[in-house]
XYZ file of C-alpha atoms in Angstrom:
501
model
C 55.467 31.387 14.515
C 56.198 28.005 15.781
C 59.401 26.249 14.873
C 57.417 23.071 15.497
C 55.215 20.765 13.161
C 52.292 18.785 12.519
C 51.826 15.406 12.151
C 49.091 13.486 9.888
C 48.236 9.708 10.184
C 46.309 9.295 7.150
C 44.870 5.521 7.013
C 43.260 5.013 3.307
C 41.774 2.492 1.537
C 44.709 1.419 -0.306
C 47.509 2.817 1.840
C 48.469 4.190 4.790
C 50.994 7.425 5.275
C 52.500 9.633 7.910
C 53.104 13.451 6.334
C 54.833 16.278 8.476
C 53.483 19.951 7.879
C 55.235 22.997 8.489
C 52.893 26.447 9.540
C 52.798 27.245 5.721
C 51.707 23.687 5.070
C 55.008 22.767 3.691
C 55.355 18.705 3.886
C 58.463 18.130 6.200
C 58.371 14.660 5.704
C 55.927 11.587 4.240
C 56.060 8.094 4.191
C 53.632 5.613 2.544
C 52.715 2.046 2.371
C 50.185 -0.374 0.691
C 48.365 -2.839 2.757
C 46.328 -5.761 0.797
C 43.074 -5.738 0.003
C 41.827 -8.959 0.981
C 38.521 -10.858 -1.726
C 37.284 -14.063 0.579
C 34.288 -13.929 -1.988
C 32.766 -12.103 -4.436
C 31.599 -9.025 -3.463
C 33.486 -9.778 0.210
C 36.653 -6.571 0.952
C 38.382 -6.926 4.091
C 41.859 -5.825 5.398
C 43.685 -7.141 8.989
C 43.688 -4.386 10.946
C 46.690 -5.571 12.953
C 48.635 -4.860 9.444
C 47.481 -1.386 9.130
C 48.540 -0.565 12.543
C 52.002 -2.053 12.295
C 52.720 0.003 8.249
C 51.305 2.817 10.440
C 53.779 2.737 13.443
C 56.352 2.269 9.979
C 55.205 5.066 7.951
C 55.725 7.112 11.230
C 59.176 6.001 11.868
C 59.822 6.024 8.216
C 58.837 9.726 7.726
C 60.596 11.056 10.775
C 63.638 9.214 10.403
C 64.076 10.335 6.385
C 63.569 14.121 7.822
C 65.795 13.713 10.726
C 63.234 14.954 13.153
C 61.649 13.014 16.032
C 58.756 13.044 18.338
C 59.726 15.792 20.243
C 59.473 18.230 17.326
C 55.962 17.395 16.831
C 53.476 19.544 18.510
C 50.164 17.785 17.709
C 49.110 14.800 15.711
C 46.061 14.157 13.573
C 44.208 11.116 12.151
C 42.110 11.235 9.355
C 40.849 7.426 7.918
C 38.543 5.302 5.725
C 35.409 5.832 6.697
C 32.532 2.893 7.477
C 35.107 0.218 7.859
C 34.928 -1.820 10.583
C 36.817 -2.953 13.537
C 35.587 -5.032 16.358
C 38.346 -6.237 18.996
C 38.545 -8.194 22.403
C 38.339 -5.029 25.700
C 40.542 -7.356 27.428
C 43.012 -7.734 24.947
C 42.772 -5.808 21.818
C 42.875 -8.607 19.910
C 40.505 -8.513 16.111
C 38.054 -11.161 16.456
C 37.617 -10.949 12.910
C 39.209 -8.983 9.592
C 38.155 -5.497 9.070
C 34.776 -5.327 6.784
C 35.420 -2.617 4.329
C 33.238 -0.303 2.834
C 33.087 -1.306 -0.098
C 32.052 -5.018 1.196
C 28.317 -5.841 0.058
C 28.059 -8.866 2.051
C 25.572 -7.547 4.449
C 23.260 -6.818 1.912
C 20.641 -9.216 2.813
C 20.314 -7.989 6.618
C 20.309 -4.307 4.771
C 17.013 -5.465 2.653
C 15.689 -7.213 6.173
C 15.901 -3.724 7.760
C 14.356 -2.163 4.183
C 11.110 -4.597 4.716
C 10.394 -4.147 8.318
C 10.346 -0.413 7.517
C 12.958 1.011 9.026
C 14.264 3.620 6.480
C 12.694 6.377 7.395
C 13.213 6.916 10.692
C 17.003 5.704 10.283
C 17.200 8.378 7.395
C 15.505 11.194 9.763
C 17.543 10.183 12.983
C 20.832 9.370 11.165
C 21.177 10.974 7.813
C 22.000 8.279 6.260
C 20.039 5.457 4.056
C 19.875 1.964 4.310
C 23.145 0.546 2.933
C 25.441 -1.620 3.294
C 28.078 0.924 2.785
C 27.690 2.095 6.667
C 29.050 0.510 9.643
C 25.751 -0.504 11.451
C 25.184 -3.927 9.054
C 29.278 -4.533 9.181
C 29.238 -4.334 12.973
C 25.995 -6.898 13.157
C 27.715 -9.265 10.990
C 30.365 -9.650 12.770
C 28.750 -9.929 15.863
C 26.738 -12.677 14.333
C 29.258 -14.809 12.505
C 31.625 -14.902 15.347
C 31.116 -17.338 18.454
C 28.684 -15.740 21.269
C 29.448 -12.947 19.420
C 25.906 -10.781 20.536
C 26.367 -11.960 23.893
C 30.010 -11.206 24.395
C 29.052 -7.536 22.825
C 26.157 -6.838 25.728
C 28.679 -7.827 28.442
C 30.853 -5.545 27.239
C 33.962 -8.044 26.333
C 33.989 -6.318 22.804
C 34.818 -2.803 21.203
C 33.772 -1.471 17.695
C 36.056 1.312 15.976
C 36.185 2.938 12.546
C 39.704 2.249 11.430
C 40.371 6.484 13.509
C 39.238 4.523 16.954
C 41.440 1.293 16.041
C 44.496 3.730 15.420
C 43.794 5.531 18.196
C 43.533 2.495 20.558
C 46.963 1.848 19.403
C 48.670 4.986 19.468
C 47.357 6.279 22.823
C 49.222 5.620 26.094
C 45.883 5.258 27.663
C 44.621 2.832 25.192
C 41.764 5.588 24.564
C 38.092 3.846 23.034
C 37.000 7.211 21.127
C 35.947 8.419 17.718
C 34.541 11.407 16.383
C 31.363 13.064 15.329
C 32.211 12.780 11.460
C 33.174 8.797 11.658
C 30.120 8.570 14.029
C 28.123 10.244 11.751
C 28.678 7.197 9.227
C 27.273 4.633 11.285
C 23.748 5.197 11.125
C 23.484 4.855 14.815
C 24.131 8.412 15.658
C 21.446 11.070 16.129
C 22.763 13.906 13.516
C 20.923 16.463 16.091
C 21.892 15.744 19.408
C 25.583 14.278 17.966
C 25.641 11.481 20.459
C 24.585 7.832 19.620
C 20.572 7.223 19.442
C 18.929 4.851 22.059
C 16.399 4.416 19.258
C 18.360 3.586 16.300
C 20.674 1.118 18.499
C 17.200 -0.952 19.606
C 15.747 -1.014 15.938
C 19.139 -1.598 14.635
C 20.368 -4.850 17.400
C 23.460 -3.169 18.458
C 24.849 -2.893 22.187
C 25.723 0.268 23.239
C 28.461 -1.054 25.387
C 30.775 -1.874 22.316
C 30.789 1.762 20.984
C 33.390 4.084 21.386
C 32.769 8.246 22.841
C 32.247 10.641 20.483
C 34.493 13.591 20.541
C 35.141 16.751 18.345
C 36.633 16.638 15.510
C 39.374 18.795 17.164
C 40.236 18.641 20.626
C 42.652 19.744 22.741
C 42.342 16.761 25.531
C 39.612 14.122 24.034
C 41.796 12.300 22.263
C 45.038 11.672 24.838
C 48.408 11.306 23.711
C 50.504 8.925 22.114
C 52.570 6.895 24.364
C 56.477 7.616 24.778
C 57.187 3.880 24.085
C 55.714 3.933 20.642
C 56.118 5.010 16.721
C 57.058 8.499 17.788
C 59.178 7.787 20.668
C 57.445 10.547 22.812
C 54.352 11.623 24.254
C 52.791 14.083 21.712
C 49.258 15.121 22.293
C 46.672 13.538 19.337
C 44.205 16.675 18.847
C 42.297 15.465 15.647
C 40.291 12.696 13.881
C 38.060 13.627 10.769
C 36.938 10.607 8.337
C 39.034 11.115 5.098
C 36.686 13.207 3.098
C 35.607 15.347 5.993
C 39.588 16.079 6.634
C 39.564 16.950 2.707
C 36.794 19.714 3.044
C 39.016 21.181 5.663
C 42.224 20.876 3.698
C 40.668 22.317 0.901
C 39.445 25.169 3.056
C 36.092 24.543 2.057
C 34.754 26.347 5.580
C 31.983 28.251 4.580
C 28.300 27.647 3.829
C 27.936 26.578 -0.338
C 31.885 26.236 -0.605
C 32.411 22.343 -1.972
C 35.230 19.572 -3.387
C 35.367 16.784 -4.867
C 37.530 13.676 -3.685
C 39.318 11.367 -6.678
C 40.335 8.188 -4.327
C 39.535 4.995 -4.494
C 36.146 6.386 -4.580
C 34.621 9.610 -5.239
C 33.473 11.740 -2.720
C 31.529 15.582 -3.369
C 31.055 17.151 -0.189
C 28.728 20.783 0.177
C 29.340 21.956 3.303
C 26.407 23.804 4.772
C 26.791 25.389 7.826
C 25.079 24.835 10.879
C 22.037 23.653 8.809
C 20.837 19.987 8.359
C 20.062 19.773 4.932
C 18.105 16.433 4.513
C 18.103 14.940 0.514
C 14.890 13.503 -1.227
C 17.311 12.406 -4.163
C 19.713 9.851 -2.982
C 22.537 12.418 -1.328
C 23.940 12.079 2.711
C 23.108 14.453 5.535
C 26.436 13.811 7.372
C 28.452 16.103 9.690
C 31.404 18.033 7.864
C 33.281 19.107 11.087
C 33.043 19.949 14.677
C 36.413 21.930 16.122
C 36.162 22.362 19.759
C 33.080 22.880 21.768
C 31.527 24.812 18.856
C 28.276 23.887 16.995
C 28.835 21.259 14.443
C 29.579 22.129 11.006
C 27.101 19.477 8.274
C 27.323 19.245 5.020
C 25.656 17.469 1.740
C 27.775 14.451 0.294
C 27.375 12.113 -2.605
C 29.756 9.162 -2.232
C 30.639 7.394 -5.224
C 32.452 3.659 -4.523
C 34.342 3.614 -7.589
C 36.782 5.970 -8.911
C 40.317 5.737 -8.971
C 39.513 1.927 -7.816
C 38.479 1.877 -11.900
C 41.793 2.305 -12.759
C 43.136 -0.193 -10.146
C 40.848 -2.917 -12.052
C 41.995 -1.786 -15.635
C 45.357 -2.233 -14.055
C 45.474 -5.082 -11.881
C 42.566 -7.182 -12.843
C 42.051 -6.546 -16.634
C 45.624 -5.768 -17.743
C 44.826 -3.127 -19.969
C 47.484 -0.929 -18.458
C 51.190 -1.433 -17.036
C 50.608 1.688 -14.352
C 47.508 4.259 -13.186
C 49.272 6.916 -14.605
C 49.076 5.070 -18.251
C 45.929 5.686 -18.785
C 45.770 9.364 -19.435
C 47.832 8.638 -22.635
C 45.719 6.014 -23.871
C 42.691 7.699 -23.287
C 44.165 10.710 -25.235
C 45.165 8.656 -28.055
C 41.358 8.369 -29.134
C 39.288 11.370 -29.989
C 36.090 9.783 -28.202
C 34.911 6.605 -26.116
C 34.246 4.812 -29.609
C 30.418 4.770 -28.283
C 31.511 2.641 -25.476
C 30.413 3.273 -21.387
C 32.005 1.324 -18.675
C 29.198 1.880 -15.036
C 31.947 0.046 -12.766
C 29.239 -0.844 -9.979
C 30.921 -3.862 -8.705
C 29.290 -3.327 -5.069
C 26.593 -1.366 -6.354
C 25.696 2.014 -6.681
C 26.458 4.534 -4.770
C 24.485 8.402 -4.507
C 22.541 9.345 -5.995
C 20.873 5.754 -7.137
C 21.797 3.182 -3.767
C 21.001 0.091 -5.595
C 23.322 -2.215 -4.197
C 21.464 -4.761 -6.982
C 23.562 -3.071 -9.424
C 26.857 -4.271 -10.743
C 29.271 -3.198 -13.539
C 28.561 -2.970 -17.607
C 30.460 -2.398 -20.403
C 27.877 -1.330 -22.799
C 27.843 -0.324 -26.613
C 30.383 -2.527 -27.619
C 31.139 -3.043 -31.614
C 34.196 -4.217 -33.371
C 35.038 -0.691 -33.769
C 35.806 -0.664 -29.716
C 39.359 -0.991 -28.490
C 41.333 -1.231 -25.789
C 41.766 3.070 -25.837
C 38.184 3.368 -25.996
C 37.278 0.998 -23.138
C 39.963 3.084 -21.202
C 38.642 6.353 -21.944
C 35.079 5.160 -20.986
C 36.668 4.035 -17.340
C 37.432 7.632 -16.685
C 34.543 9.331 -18.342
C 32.880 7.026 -15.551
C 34.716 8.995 -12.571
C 32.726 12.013 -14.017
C 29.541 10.628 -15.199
C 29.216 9.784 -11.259
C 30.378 12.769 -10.158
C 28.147 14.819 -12.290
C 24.870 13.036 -10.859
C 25.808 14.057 -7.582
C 26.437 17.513 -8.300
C 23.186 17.972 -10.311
C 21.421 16.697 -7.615
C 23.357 18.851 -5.277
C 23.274 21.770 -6.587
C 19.265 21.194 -6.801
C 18.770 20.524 -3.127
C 22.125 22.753 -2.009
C 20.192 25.318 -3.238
C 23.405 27.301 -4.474
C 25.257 28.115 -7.296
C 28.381 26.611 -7.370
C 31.046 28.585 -9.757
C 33.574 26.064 -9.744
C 34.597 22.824 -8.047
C 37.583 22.170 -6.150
C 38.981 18.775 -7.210
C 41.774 16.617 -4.590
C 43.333 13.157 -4.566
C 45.714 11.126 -6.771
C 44.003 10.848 -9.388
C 43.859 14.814 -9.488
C 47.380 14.260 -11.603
C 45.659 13.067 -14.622
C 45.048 16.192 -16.233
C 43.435 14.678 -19.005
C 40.861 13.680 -16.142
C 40.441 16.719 -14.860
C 39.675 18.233 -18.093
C 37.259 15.958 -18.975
C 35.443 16.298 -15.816
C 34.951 20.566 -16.740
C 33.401 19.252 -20.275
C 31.246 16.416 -18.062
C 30.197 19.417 -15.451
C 30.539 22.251 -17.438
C 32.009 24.426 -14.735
C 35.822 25.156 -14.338
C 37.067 22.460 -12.353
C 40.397 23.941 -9.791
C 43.211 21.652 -7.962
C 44.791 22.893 -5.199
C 48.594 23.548 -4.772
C 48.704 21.125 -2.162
C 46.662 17.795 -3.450
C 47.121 15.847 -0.745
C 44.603 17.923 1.611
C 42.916 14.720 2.964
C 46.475 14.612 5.272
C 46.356 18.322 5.567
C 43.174 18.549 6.813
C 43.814 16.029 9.452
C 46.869 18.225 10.622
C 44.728 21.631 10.657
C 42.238 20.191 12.694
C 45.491 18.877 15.446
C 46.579 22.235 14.901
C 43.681 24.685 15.613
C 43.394 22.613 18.733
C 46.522 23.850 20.167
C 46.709 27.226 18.472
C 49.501 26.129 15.744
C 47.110 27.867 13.191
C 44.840 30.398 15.307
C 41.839 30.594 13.248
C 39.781 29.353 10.124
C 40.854 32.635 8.265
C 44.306 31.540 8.979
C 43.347 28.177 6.908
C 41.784 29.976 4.081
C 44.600 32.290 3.400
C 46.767 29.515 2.813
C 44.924 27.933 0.291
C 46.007 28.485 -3.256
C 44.780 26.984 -6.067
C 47.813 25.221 -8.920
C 45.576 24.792 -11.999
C 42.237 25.265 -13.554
C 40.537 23.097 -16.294
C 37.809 25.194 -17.876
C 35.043 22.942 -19.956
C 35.423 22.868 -23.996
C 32.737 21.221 -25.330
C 29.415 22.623 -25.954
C 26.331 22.045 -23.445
C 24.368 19.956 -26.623
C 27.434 17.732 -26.832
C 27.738 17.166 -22.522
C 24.252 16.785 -22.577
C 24.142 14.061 -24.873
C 26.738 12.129 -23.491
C 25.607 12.079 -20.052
C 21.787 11.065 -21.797
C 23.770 7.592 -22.821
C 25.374 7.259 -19.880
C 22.503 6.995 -17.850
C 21.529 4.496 -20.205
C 23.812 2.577 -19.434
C 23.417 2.844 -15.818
C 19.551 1.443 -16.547
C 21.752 -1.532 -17.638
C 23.245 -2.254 -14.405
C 20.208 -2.510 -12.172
C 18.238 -5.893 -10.904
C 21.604 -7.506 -11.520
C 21.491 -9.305 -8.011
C 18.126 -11.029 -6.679
C-alpha cells in the first residue's frame, strides 16, 4: 500500500477546499474558504474567477502546511467543481473578460425562450441530453460573448477560451497552461453530442458558438490528459492532475454509486439525485437530465439519470442571511423541531426558477398558506420540508423512467448533518434514507477518480469496499399522511408559475 496521498481541489458554489486522502480514505488534511457571491441584479449570480483561483492556491497551501506534508507526498491530484458556470478568458493572457455567470444566474432567459420559439428543443434534447435552460453553459457563454466588445468576433479568431470553473482551475494549476475539461462538465453544456462524447458541429451552428473557444474533452480519469501542476505553484512540485468530474458526478463516485440502478442524493447549495445507469442512455419524457455519470480511462462512458434542484441548502442561506430568521445553518434543525408541523405553511424557494422535474424558469418563490397561526418555526420547518418536496418529485419521476426499484437512497453534503432533515426526507420519500461515513464524498470522489488513474486504488471493487454507511433514517409517518402533504405542496408549486412574462 502506498505511503502516499491524494489530493482533492473541490471548487463549490459557496466555497472552495483542498482535502488530503489517505488509501482508506482517511482526510490527511482540509482547508476551506468562502468566496462572495456577487447580485449585479435581480436574478443576476456571478463570482470573479481570479478570486477562486487565488482561495484555491490558499486552501492548498493551507491544508498542506496544517498537515506538515508537501507536494512531494502527493501522488495525484483531482478536481471536482460547480458545474454550468462559466468562464471565458483572453488565449493571450488569461485574463476574465468578464465575471463568472453562475448557474444559478437566469439572466439569459430571454435568448433561452428565443432558442424555445425557433424550435430548437428537440434536437438539442436528443443530441445533448439536456433541455433548454438557462441553467447550462451554452446561453452563459453567448452572453458573454455578446455583452462584451467584439466579443463574437474575438471568439471565431480564436483570441478567447471558455472553461467550466474544472478548465479555469486547470488553466491555472497546470505548468502547461492546459485548455481541457471533461466529458461530465462537457456534458452540461448542451453543445456536446452525449453519443459520440465530443462537441456537436450541429448543436454549435444552431446554438452561435465558435468552436475555437472550447476546451478538449478528456476522461474523467486520466493518467496524462490533464498534465501536471507546475513546480512553481500552490503545491510547490510537479504532481500529475489525473481527475476532473463536475461536483455531483464526483459524488456518485464517492458514494460508490458504480453500478447500474445504484443512486444519491446531493444536499448543497442545490439538490442534486443522480441514477447512474450504465452504459445506457436513458432519455426522460418528464423533466429529468440524460448526462454522463463518469468516464475512467479509455473505457465506455458511464450515464446516468439526474434531477437537479437549484435550491437546497441555498434555503437556509436565505433564512439566514437575507431573512434573519436564524443566527447559523445549523439553527434551524432546532427550530424546526420545536413545532410538531409546518403550521399549514409551504415555502417553493424558486428564486431562479424551477428546476427538474418542472423547468419553468417563469417561476419564482411563495410562501403560501399563511394565517396568524404561522410563525417564525413554522416558516422554518416549511424551508426544509422544501429540500424534500423537490427531491421527492425527482425521485418519483425517476424511479418511473429508471425503471428500478430503489430500496434506499444514499444522502451526501452539509446539510446531511441536520438529522432532523434527513429524517424528514424518509417520511417525504418513504424509503430509508442512509449517510455515508465519509459525507464529504463530492472531494472523495474527485480523489478516486486521480487515484484509479495511477493505480493508488486498483479497481472499482476496491472503491466499493470502502464505503460504509454512518446512519440510517427510516420513514415514520404513514403513506396517507406523506401523501397528503406532498398533494399541498404541489399546490403550492401551481402558485409559483407565470410569475415572470
Amino acid at each position: 500500500m502506498s505511503t502516499r496521498y491524494i489530493g482533492a481541489l473541490d471548487a463549490g458554489t459557496t466555497s472552495v477546499r483542498f482535502m488530503v486522502f489517505d488509501h482508506e480514505a482517511k482526510v490527511m488534511a482540509q482547508a476551506q474558504k468562502e468566496h462572495r457571491q456577487i447580485f449585479p441584479q435581480q436574478g443576476w449570480v456571478e463570482h470573479d474567477p481570479l478570486e477562486i483561483w487565488a482561495n484555491c492556491a490558499e486552501v492548498i497551501r493551507t491544508a498542506l502546511s496544517a498537515a506538515g506534508l508537501t507536494g512531494g507526498d502527493i501522488e495525484a491530484v483531482g478536481i471536482t467543481n460547480q458545474r454550468e458556470t462559466t468562464v471565458i478568458w483572453e488565449r493571450a493572457t488569461g485574463r476574465p473578460v468578464h465575471n463568472a455567470l453562475v448557474w444559478q444566474d437566469t439572466r439569459t432567459d430571454r435568448l433561452c425562450n428565443q432558442w424555445l420559439a425557433d424550435g430548437l428543443e428537440p434536437e438539442i434534447a436528443h443530441r445533448s441530453g439536456l433541455p433548454i435552460s438557462p441553467y447550462f453553459a451554452s446561453s452563459k457563454i453567448r452572453w458573454i460573448l455578446d455583452h462584451i466588445d467584439n466579443g463574437m468576433a474575438r471568439a471565431r479568431r480564436g483570441d478567447l477560451c471558455f472553461g467550466t470553473i474544472d478548465t479555469w482551475l486547470l488553466l491555472q494549476l497546470s505548468a502547461d497552461r492546459r485548455h481541457v475539461t471533461d466529458v461530465t462538465n462537457a456534458s452540461r453544456t448542451m453543445c456536446m453530442n452525449l453519443e459520440t462524447l465530443d462537441w456537436d458541429e450541429s448543436l454549435l451552428a444552431a446554438l452561435d458558438i465558435p468552436a475555437a473557444i472550447l476546451p478538449a474533452i478528456a476522461p474523467s480519469s486520466s493518467a496524462d490528459a490533464l498534465g501536471a501542476t507546475a513546480a512553481d505553484g500552490p503545491l510547490g512540485a510537479q504532481v500529475p492532475i489525473c481527475g476532473i468530474l463536475g461536483d455531483q458526478q464526483a459524488a456518485t463516485v464517492g458514494q460508490a454509486c458504480l453500478t447500474p440502478g445504484e443512486a444519491k442524493n446531493t444536499y448543497g447549495t442545490g439538490c442534486f439525485l443522480l441514477l447512474n445507469t450504465g452504459q445506457e442512455i436513458r432519455r426522460s419524457a418528464k423533466g429529468l437530465i440524460s448526462t454522463v455519470a463518469y468516464r475512467f480511462g479509455n473505457r465506455p462512458a458511464v450515464y446516468a439519470l439526474e434531477g437537479s434542484v437549484a435550491m437546497g441548502g441555498a434555503t437556509v442561506q436565505w433564512l439566514r442571511d437575507e431573512m434573519q430568521m436564524i443566527d447559523d445553518a445549523a439553527d434551524s434543525e432546532a427550530l424546526a423541531a420545536s413545532v410538531p408541523d409546518n403550521g399549514g405553511c409551504y415555502l417553493v424557494p424558486a428564486f431562479s426558477g424551477l428546476f427538474s422535474p418542472w423547468w419553468r424558469s417563469d417561476a419564482r418563490g411563495v410562501l403560501a398558506g399563511l394565517t396568524r397561526y404561522v410563525k417564525k418555526a413554522h416558516v422554518v420547518r416549511a424551508a426544509l420540508e422544501a429540500i424534500c418536496f423537490q427531491s421527492r418529485d425527482v425521485l418519483d419521476v425517476m424511479l418511473e423512467e429508471g425503471g428500478v426499484a430503489m430500496p434506499r437512497l444514499n444522502v451526501d453534503g452539509g446539510a446531511t448533518a441536520n438529522a432532523f432533515l434527513m429524517q424528514l426526507q424518509a417520511n417525504i420519500l418513504g424509503i430509508p434514507v442512509a449517510r455515508p461515513a465519509i459525507t464529504e464524498t463530492t472531494s472523495l470522489g474527485a480523489a478516486y477518480a486521480a487515484g484509479l488513474a495511477t493505480g493508488y486504488w486498483e479497481s472499482e471493487d476496491e472503491i466499493r469496499s470502502g464505503f460504509k454507511v454512518d446512519q440510517v433514517w427510516e420513514p415514520a409517518i404513514s403513506t396517507e399522511e406523506r401523501d397528503t402533504l406532498h398533494a399541498s405542496w404541489l399546490k403550492a408549486v401551481d402558485r409559483t408559475l407565470n410569475w415572470v412574462d
